[in-house]
CSV table of C-alpha atoms in Angstrom, one decimal:
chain,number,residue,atom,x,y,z
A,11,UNK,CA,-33.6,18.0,0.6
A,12,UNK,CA,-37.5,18.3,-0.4
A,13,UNK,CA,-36.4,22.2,-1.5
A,14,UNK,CA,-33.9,20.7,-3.6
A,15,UNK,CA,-36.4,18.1,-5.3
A,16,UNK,CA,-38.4,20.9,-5.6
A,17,UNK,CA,-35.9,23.3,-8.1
A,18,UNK,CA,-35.1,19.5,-9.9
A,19,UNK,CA,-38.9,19.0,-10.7
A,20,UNK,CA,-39.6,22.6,-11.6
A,21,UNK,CA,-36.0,22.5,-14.1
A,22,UNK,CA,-37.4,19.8,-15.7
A,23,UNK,CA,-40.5,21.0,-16.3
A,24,UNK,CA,-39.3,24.8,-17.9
A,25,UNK,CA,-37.0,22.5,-19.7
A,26,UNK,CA,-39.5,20.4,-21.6
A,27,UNK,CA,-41.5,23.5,-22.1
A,28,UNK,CA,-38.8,25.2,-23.9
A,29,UNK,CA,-39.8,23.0,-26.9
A,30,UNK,CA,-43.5,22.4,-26.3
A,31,UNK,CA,-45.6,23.5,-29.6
A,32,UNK,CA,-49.3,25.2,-28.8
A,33,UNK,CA,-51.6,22.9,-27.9
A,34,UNK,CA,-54.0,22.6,-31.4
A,35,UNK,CA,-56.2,19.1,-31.3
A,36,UNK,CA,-54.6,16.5,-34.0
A,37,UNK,CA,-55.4,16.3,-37.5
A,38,UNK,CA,-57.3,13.5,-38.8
A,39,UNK,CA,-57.1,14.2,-42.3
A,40,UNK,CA,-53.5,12.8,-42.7
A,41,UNK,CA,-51.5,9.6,-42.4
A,42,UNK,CA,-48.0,9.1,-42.1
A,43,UNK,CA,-45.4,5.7,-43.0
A,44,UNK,CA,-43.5,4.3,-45.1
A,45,UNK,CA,-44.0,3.5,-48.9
A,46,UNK,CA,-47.1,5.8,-50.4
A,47,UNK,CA,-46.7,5.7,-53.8
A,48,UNK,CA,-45.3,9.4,-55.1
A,49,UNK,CA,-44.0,10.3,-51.0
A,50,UNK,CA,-40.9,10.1,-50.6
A,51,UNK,CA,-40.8,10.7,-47.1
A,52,UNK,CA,-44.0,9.2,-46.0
A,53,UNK,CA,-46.6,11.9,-45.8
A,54,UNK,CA,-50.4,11.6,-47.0
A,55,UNK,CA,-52.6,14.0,-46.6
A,56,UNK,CA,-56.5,13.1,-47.2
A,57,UNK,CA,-57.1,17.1,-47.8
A,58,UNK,CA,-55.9,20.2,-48.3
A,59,UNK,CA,-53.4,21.2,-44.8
A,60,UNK,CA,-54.7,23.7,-42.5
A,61,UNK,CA,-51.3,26.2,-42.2
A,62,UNK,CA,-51.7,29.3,-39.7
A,63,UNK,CA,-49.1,31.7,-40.1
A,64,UNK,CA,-46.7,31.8,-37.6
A,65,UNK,CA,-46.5,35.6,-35.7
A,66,UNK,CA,-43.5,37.6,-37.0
A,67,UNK,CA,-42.6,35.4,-39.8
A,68,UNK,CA,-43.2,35.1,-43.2
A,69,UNK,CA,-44.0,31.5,-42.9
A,70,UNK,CA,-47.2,29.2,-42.2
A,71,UNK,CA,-47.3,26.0,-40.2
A,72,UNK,CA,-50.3,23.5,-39.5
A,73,UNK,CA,-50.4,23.2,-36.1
A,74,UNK,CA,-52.8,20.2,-36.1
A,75,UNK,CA,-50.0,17.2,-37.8
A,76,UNK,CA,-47.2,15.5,-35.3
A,77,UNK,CA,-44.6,16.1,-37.8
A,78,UNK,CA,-42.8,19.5,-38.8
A,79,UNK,CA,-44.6,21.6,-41.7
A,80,UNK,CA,-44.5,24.6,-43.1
A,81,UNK,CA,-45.0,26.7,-45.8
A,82,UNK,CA,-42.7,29.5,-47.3
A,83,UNK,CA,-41.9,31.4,-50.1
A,84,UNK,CA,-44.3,29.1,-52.7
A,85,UNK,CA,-42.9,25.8,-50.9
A,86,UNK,CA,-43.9,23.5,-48.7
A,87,UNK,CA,-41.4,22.4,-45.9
A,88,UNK,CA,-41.3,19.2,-43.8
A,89,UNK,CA,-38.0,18.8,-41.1
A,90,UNK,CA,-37.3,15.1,-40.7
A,91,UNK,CA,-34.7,12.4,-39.8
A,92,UNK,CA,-32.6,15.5,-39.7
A,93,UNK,CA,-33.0,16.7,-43.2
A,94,UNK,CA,-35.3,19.2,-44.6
A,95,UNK,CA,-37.2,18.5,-48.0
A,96,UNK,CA,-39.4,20.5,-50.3
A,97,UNK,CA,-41.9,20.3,-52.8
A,98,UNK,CA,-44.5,22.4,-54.6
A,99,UNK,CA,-47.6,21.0,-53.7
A,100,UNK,CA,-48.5,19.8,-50.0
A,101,UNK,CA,-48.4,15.9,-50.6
A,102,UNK,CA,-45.4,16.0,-52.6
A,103,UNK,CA,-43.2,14.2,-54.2
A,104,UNK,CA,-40.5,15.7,-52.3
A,105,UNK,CA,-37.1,16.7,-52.4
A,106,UNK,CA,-34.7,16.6,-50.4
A,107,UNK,CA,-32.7,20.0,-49.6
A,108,UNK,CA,-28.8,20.1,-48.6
A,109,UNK,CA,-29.0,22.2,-45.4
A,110,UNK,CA,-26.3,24.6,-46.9
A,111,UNK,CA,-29.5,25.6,-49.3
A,112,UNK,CA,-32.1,25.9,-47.3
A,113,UNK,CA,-33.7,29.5,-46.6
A,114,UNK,CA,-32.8,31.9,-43.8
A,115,UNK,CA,-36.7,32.2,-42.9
A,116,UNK,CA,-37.3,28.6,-42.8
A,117,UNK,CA,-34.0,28.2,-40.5
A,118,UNK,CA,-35.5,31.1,-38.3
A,119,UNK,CA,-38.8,29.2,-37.4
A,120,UNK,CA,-38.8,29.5,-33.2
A,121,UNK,CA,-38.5,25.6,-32.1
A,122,UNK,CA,-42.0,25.7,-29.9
A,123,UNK,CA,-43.5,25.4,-33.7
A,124,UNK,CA,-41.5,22.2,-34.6
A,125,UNK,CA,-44.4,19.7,-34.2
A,126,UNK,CA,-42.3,16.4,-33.6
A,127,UNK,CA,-38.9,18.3,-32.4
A,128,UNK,CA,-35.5,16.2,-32.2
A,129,UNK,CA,-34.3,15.4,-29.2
A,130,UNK,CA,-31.2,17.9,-29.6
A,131,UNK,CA,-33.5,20.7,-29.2
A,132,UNK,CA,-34.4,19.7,-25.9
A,133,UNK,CA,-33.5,22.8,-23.6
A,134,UNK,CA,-33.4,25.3,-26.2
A,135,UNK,CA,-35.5,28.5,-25.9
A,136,UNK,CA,-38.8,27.7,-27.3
A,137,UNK,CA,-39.3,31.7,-28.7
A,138,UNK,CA,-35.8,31.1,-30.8
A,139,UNK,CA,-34.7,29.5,-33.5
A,140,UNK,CA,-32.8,26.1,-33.3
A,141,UNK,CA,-29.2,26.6,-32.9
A,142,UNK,CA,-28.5,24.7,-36.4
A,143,UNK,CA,-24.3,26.1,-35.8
A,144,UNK,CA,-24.4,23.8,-33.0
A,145,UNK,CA,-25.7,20.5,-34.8
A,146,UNK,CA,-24.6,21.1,-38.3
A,147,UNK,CA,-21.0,22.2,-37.2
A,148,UNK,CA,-18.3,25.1,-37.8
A,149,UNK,CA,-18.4,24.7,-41.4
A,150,UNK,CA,-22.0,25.1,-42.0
A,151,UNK,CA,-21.6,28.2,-39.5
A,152,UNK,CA,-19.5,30.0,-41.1
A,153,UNK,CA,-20.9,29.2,-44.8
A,154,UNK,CA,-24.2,30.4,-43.4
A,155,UNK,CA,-23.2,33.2,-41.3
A,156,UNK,CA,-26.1,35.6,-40.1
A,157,UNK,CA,-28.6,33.2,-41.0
A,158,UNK,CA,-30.2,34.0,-37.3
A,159,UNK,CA,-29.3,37.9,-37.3
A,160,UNK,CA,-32.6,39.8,-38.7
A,161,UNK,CA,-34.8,43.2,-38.9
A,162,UNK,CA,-38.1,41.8,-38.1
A,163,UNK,CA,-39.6,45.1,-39.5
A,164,UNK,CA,-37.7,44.0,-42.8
A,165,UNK,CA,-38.8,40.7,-43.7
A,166,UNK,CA,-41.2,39.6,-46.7
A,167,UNK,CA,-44.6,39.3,-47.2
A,168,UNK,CA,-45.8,36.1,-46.6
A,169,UNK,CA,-46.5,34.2,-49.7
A,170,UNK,CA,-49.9,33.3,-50.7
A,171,UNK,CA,-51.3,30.1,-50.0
A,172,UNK,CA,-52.3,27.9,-52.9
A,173,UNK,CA,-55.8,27.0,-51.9
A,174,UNK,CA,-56.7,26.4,-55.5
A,175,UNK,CA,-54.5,22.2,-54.3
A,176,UNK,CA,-57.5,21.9,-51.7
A,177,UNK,CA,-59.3,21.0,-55.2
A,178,UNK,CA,-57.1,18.2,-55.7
A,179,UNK,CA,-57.0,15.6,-53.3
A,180,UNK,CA,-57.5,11.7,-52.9
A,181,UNK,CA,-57.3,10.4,-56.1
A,182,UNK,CA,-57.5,13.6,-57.8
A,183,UNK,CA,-54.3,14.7,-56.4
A,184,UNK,CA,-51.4,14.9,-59.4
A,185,UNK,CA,-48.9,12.8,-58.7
A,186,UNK,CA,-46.3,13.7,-62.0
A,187,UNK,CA,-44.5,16.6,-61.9
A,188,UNK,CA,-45.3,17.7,-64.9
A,189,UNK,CA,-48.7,17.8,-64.4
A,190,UNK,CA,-48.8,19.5,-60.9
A,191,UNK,CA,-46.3,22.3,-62.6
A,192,UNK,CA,-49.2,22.5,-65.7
A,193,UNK,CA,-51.6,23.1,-62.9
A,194,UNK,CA,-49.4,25.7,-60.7
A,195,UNK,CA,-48.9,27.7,-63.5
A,196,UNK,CA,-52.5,28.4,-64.6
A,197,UNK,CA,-53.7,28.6,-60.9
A,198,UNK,CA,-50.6,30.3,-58.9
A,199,UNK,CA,-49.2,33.9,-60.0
A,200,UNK,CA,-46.5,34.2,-56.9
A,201,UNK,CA,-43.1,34.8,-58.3
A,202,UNK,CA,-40.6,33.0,-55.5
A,203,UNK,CA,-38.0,35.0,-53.6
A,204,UNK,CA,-35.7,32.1,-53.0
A,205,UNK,CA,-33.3,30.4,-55.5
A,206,UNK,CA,-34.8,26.9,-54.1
A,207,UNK,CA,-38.2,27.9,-54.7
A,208,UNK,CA,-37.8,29.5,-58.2
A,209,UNK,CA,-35.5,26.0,-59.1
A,210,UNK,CA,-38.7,23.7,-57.9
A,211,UNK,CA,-40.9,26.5,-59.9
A,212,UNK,CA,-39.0,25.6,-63.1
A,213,UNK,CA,-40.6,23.3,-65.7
A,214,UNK,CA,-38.9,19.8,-65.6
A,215,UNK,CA,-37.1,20.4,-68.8
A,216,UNK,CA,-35.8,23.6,-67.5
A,217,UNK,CA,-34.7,21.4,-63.7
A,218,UNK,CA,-33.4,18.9,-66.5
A,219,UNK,CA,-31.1,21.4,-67.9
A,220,UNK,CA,-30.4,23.2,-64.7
A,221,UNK,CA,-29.6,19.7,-63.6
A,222,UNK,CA,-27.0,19.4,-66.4
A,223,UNK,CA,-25.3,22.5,-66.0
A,224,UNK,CA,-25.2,22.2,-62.3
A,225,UNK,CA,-23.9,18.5,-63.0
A,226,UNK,CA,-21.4,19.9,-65.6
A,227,UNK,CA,-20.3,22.8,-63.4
A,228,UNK,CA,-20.1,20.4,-60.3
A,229,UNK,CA,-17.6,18.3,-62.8
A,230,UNK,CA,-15.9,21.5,-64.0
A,231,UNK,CA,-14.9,22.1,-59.9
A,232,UNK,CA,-14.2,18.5,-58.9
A,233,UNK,CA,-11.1,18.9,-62.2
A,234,UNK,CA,-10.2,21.5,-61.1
A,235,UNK,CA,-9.9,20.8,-57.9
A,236,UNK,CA,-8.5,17.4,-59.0
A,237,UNK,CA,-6.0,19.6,-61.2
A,238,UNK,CA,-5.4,22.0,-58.4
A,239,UNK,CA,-4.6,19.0,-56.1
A,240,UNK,CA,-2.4,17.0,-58.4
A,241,UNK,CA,-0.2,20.8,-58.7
A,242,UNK,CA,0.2,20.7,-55.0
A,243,UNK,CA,1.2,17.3,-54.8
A,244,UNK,CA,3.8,17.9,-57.4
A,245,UNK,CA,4.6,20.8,-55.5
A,246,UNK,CA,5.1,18.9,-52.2
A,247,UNK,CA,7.2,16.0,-54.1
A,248,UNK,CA,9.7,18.6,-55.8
A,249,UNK,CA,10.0,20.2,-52.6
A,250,UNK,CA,10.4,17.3,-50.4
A,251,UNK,CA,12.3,15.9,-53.4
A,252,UNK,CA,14.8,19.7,-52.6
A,253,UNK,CA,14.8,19.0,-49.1
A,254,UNK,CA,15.9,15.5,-49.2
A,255,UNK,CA,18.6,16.5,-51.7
A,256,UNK,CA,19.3,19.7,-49.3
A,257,UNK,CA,19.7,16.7,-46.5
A,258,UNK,CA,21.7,14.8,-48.3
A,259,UNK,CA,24.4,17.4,-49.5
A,260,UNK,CA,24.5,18.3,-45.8
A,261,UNK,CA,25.4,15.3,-44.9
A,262,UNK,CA,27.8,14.7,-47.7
A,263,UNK,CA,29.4,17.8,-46.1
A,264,UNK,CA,29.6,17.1,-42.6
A,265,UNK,CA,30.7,13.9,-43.5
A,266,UNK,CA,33.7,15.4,-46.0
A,267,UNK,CA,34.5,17.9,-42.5
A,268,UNK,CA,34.2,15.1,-40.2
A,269,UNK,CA,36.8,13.3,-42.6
A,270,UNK,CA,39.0,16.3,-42.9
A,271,UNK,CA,38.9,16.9,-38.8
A,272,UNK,CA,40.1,13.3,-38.8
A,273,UNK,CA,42.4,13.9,-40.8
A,274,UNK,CA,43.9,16.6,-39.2
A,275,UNK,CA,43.6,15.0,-35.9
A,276,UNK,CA,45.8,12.1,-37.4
A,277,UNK,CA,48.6,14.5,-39.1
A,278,UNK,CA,49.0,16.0,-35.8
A,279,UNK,CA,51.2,13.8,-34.2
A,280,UNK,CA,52.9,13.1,-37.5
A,281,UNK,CA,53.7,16.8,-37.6
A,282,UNK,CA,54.6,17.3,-33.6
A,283,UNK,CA,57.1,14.2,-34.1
A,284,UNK,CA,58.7,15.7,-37.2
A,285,UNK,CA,58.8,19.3,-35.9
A,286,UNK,CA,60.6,18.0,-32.6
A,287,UNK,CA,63.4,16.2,-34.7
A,288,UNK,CA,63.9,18.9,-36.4
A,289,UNK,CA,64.0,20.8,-33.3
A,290,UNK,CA,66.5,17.9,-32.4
A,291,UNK,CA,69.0,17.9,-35.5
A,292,UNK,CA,68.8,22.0,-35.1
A,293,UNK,CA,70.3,21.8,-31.3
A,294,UNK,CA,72.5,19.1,-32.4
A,295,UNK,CA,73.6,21.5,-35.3
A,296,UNK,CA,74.0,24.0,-33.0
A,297,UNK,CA,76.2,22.0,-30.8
A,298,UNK,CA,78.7,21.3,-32.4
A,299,UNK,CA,79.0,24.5,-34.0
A,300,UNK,CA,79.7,25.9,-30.6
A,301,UNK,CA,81.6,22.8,-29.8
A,302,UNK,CA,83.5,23.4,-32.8
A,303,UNK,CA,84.0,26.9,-32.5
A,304,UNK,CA,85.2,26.8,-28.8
A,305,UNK,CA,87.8,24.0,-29.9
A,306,UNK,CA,89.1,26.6,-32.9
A,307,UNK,CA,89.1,29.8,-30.1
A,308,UNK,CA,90.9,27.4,-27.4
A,309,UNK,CA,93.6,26.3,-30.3
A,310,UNK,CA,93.8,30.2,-31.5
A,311,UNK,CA,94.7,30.8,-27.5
A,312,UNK,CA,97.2,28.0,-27.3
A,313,UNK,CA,98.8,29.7,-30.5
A,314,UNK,CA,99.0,33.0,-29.1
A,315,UNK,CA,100.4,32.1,-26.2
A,316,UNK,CA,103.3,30.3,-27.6
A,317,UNK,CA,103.9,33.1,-29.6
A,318,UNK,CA,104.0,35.3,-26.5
A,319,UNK,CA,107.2,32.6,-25.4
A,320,UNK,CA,109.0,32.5,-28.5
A,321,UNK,CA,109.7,36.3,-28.4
């Protein structure tokens, strides 16, 4: 019994380790809740993040925050309630990004990095990355395929960091997008990999067309796929509109045979009845032909004997 207690405790242990992050002392420079001004998820930082770059990967992570962030590709990247969000500069405003969007890399980020990890990654391997297939579903799975199949040897550069935000902080920090993209793009030269990144890198104007179109091509597919869903509706009425004609002329049918068999059934005995007189009147025909003839040959004998006597 105590060996058994023993394997239990030790499980449990290698369990919660397969999700541990390194050990790094907390930050102090950053406070998280609900309702800064400019955060939309609730992030502050008082200065400039300190990211280390995770081993093998092209992304950075500050080790020192109990919430999950990184860096990749030009962006910085916060995991939480289950939804991942960007934004260009480390205290935001952020963005939320649909999970069908976000990059391979930052999908790939081993779970013992995920500062504040859900509790459905409990028992994962800590060296791996999260099995998203399992939580997001089949669909997402196969719309993402080989998101976790890589050449280590062949993966990016990391991008730069953009120190040149550790001078804006506080009060300082810009808090309209407009400005912090004014500031980016006299201070930060990287050129993004990753359609995400190179949509936040985009002046607002540009996002404000790109918004458009995407809004006007998102229209463009819901009519068609309204159109292409009204065609197969009137496809399934004209054909169940066929079949319940096809129904109803069989039935029509095996009513008409049903009638006819009844029919039939009913002539029958009118037909045996008729065909058994005339049966009848034929034998009675026949008779008194015989009858007839026999009483002709018996007279023709009677004759013919009497002749016999006369001479």
């Amino acid at each position: 019994m105590k060996k058994t207690y023993l394997i239990i405790a030790i499980s449990i242990v290698l369990v919660e380790g397969c999700y541990t992050a390194p050990p790094y002392p907390p930050s102090s420079h950053v406070a998280v809740g609900v309702g800064y001004p400019g955060v939309n998820i609730g992030i502050n930082f008082s200065m400039y993040p300190d990211l280390v770059l995770i081993p093998g990967y092209p992304v950075y992570y500050d080790p020192r925050v109990d919430f999950n962030y990184f860096f990749y590709d030009g962006l910085y990247w916060v995991f939480q309630g289950d939804n991942w969000y960007a934004s260009s500069w480390y205290n935001g405003p952020w963005g939320r990004v649909d999970y069908y969007d976000v990059p391979a890399y930052v999908l790939r980020i081993p779970v013992r990095y995920y500062r504040q990890p859900p509790p459905y990654f409990r028992g994962w391997r800590a060296d791996a990355p999260p099995r998203w297939g399992d939580h997001w579903g089949r669909d997402w799975e196969q719309r993402r395929s080989g998101w976790d199949r890589w050449d280590r040897g062949s993966a990016p550069a990391p991008a730069p960091l953009p120190t040149y935000q550790r001078n804006y902080s506080g009060d300082r920090y810009p808090r309209a997008v407009e400005q912090q993209h004014t500031i980016r793009s006299e201070n930060y030269r990287y050129q993004p990999r990753e359609p995400v990144t190179q949509q936040h890198f985009k002046p607002s104007v540009q996002q404000g067309q790109q918004r458009q179109q995407d809004q006007q091509r998102q229209q463009d597919q819901q009519r068609q796929q309204d159109q292409q869903r009204q065609q197969s509706q009137r496809q399934q009425d004209q054909q169940r509109q066929q079949d319940q004609q096809t129904k109803q002329e069989q039935q029509r049918q095996q009513q008409q045979n049903q009638q006819q068999d009844l029919e039939r059934k009913r002539a029958q005995p009118e037909a045996q009845e008729q065909d058994q007189k005339r049966k009848a009147t034929q034998q009675e025909l026949n008779r008194k032909k015989k009858a007839t003839q026999e009483e002709l040959d018996r007279r023709k004998k009677e004759e013919d004997v009497r002749d016999r006597y006369r001479q």
